[in-house]
mmCIF file of C-alpha atoms in Angstrom:
data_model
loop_
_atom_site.group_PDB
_atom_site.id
_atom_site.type_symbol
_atom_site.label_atom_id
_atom_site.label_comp_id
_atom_site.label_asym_id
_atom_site.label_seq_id
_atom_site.Cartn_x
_atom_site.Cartn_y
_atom_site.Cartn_z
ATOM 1 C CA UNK A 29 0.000 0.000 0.000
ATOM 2 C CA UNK A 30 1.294 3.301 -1.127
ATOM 3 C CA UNK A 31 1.777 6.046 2.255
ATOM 4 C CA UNK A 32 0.447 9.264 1.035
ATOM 5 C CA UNK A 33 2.054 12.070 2.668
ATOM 6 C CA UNK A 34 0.639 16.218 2.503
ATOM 7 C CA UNK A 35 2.951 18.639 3.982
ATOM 8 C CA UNK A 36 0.986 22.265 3.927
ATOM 9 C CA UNK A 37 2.863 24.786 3.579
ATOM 10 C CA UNK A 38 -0.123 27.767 4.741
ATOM 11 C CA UNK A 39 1.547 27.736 8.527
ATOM 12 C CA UNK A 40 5.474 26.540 7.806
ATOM 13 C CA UNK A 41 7.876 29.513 7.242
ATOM 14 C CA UNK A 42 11.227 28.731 9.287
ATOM 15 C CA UNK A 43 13.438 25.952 8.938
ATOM 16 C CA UNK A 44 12.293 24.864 12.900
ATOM 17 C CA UNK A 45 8.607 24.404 11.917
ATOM 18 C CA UNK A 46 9.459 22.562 8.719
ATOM 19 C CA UNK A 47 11.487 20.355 11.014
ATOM 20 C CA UNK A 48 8.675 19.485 13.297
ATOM 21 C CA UNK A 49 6.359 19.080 11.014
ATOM 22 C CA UNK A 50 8.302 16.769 8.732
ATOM 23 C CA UNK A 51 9.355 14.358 11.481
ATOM 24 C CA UNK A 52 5.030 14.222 12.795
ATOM 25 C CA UNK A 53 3.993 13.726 9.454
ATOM 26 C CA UNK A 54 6.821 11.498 8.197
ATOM 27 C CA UNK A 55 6.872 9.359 11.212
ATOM 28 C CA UNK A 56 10.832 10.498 11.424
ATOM 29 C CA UNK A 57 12.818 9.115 14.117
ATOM 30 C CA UNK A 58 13.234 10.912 17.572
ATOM 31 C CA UNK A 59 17.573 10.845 17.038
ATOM 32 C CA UNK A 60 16.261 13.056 13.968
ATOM 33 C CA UNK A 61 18.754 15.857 13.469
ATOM 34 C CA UNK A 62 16.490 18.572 12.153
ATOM 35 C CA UNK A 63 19.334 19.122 8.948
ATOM 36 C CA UNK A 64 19.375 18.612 5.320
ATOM 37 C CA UNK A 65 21.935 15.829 5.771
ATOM 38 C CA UNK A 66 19.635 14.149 8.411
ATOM 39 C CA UNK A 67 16.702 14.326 6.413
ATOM 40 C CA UNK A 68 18.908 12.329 3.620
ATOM 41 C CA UNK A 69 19.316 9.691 5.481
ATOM 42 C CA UNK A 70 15.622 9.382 7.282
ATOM 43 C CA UNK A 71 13.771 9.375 3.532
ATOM 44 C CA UNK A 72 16.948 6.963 2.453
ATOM 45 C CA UNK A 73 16.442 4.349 5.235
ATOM 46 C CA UNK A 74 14.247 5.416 7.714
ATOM 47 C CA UNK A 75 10.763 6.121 6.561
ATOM 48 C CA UNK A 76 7.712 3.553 4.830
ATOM 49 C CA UNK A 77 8.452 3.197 1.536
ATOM 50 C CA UNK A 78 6.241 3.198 -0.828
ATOM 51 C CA UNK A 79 5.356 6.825 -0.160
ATOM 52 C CA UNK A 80 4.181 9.688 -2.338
ATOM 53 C CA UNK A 81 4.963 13.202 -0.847
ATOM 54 C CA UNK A 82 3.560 16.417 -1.929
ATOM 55 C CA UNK A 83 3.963 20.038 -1.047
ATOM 56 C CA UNK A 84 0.962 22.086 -0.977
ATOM 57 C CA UNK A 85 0.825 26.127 -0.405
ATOM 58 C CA UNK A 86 3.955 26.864 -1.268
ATOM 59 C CA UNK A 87 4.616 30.656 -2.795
ATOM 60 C CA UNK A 88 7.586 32.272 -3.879
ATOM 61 C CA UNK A 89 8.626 32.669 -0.501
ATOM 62 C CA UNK A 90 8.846 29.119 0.125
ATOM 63 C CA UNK A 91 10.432 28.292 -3.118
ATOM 64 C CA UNK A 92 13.628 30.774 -2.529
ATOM 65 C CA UNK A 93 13.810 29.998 0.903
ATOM 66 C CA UNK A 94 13.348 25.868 1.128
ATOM 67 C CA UNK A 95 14.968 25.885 -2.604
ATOM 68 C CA UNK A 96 17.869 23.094 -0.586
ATOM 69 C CA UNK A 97 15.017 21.577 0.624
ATOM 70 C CA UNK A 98 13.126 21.070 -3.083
ATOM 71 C CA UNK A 99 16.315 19.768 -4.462
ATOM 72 C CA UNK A 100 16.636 17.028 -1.817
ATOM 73 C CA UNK A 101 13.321 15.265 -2.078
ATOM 74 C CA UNK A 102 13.833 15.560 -5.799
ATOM 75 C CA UNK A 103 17.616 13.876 -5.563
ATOM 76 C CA UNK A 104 15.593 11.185 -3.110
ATOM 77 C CA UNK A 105 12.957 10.502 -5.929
ATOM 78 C CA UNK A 106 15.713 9.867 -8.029
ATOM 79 C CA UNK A 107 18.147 7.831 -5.780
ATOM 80 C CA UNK A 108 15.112 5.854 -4.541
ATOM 81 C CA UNK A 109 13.746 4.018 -7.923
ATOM 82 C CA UNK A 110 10.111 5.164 -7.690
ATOM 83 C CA UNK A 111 9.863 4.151 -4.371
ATOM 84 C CA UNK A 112 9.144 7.550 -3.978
ATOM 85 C CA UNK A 113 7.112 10.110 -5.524
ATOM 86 C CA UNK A 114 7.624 13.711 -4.858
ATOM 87 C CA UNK A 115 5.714 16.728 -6.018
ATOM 88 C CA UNK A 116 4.397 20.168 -5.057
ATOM 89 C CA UNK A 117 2.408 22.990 -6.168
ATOM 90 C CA UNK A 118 2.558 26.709 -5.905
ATOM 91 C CA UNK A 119 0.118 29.187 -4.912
ATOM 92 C CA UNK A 120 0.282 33.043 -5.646
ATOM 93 C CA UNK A 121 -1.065 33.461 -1.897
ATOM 94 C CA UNK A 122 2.067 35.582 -0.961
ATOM 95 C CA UNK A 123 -0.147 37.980 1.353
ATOM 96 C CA UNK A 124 0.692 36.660 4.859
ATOM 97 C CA UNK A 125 4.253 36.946 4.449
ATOM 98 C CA UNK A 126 6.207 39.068 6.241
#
């Protein structure tokens, strides 16, 4: 059975938030690192694969920002066969950021 996985972006705007709400949603391990390089190695060996993953609300400010971020779960797509899918979407809802 496929793990479908929604991280909203509406609420997340600092690497912290991300963090936590990556490792809830993800079921990431407590050792979890809160890092790039961490977050490697969880969606490499840690979490139920298959999984599809998609970013939702994202605007402009979450593209520049969580650009590393992007890049990584598209390397992890690649690295992990089809195993797992990655996507996102963008809004033009750039209003409540400051």
């Amino acid at each position: 059975m496929i793990r479908n996985v929604q991280i909203d972006f509406h609420h997340i705007h600092t690497w912290n938030k991300l963090y936590r709400v990556l490792k809830k949603n993800l079921g990431l391990p407590e050792y979890f690192g809160n890092n790039l390089d961490a977050l490697w190695d969880s969606l490499t060996a840690d979490i139920a694969l298959p999984a599809t993953i998609q970013f939702t609300n994202l605007t402009l400010f979450h593209l520049k920002k969580f650009e590393k971020l992007i890049t990584l779960f598209e390397d992890a797509e690649t690295e992990l066969n089809g195993e797992l899918k990655f996507s996102y979407t963008v809004s033009n809802d750039d209003k409540d950021i400051g």
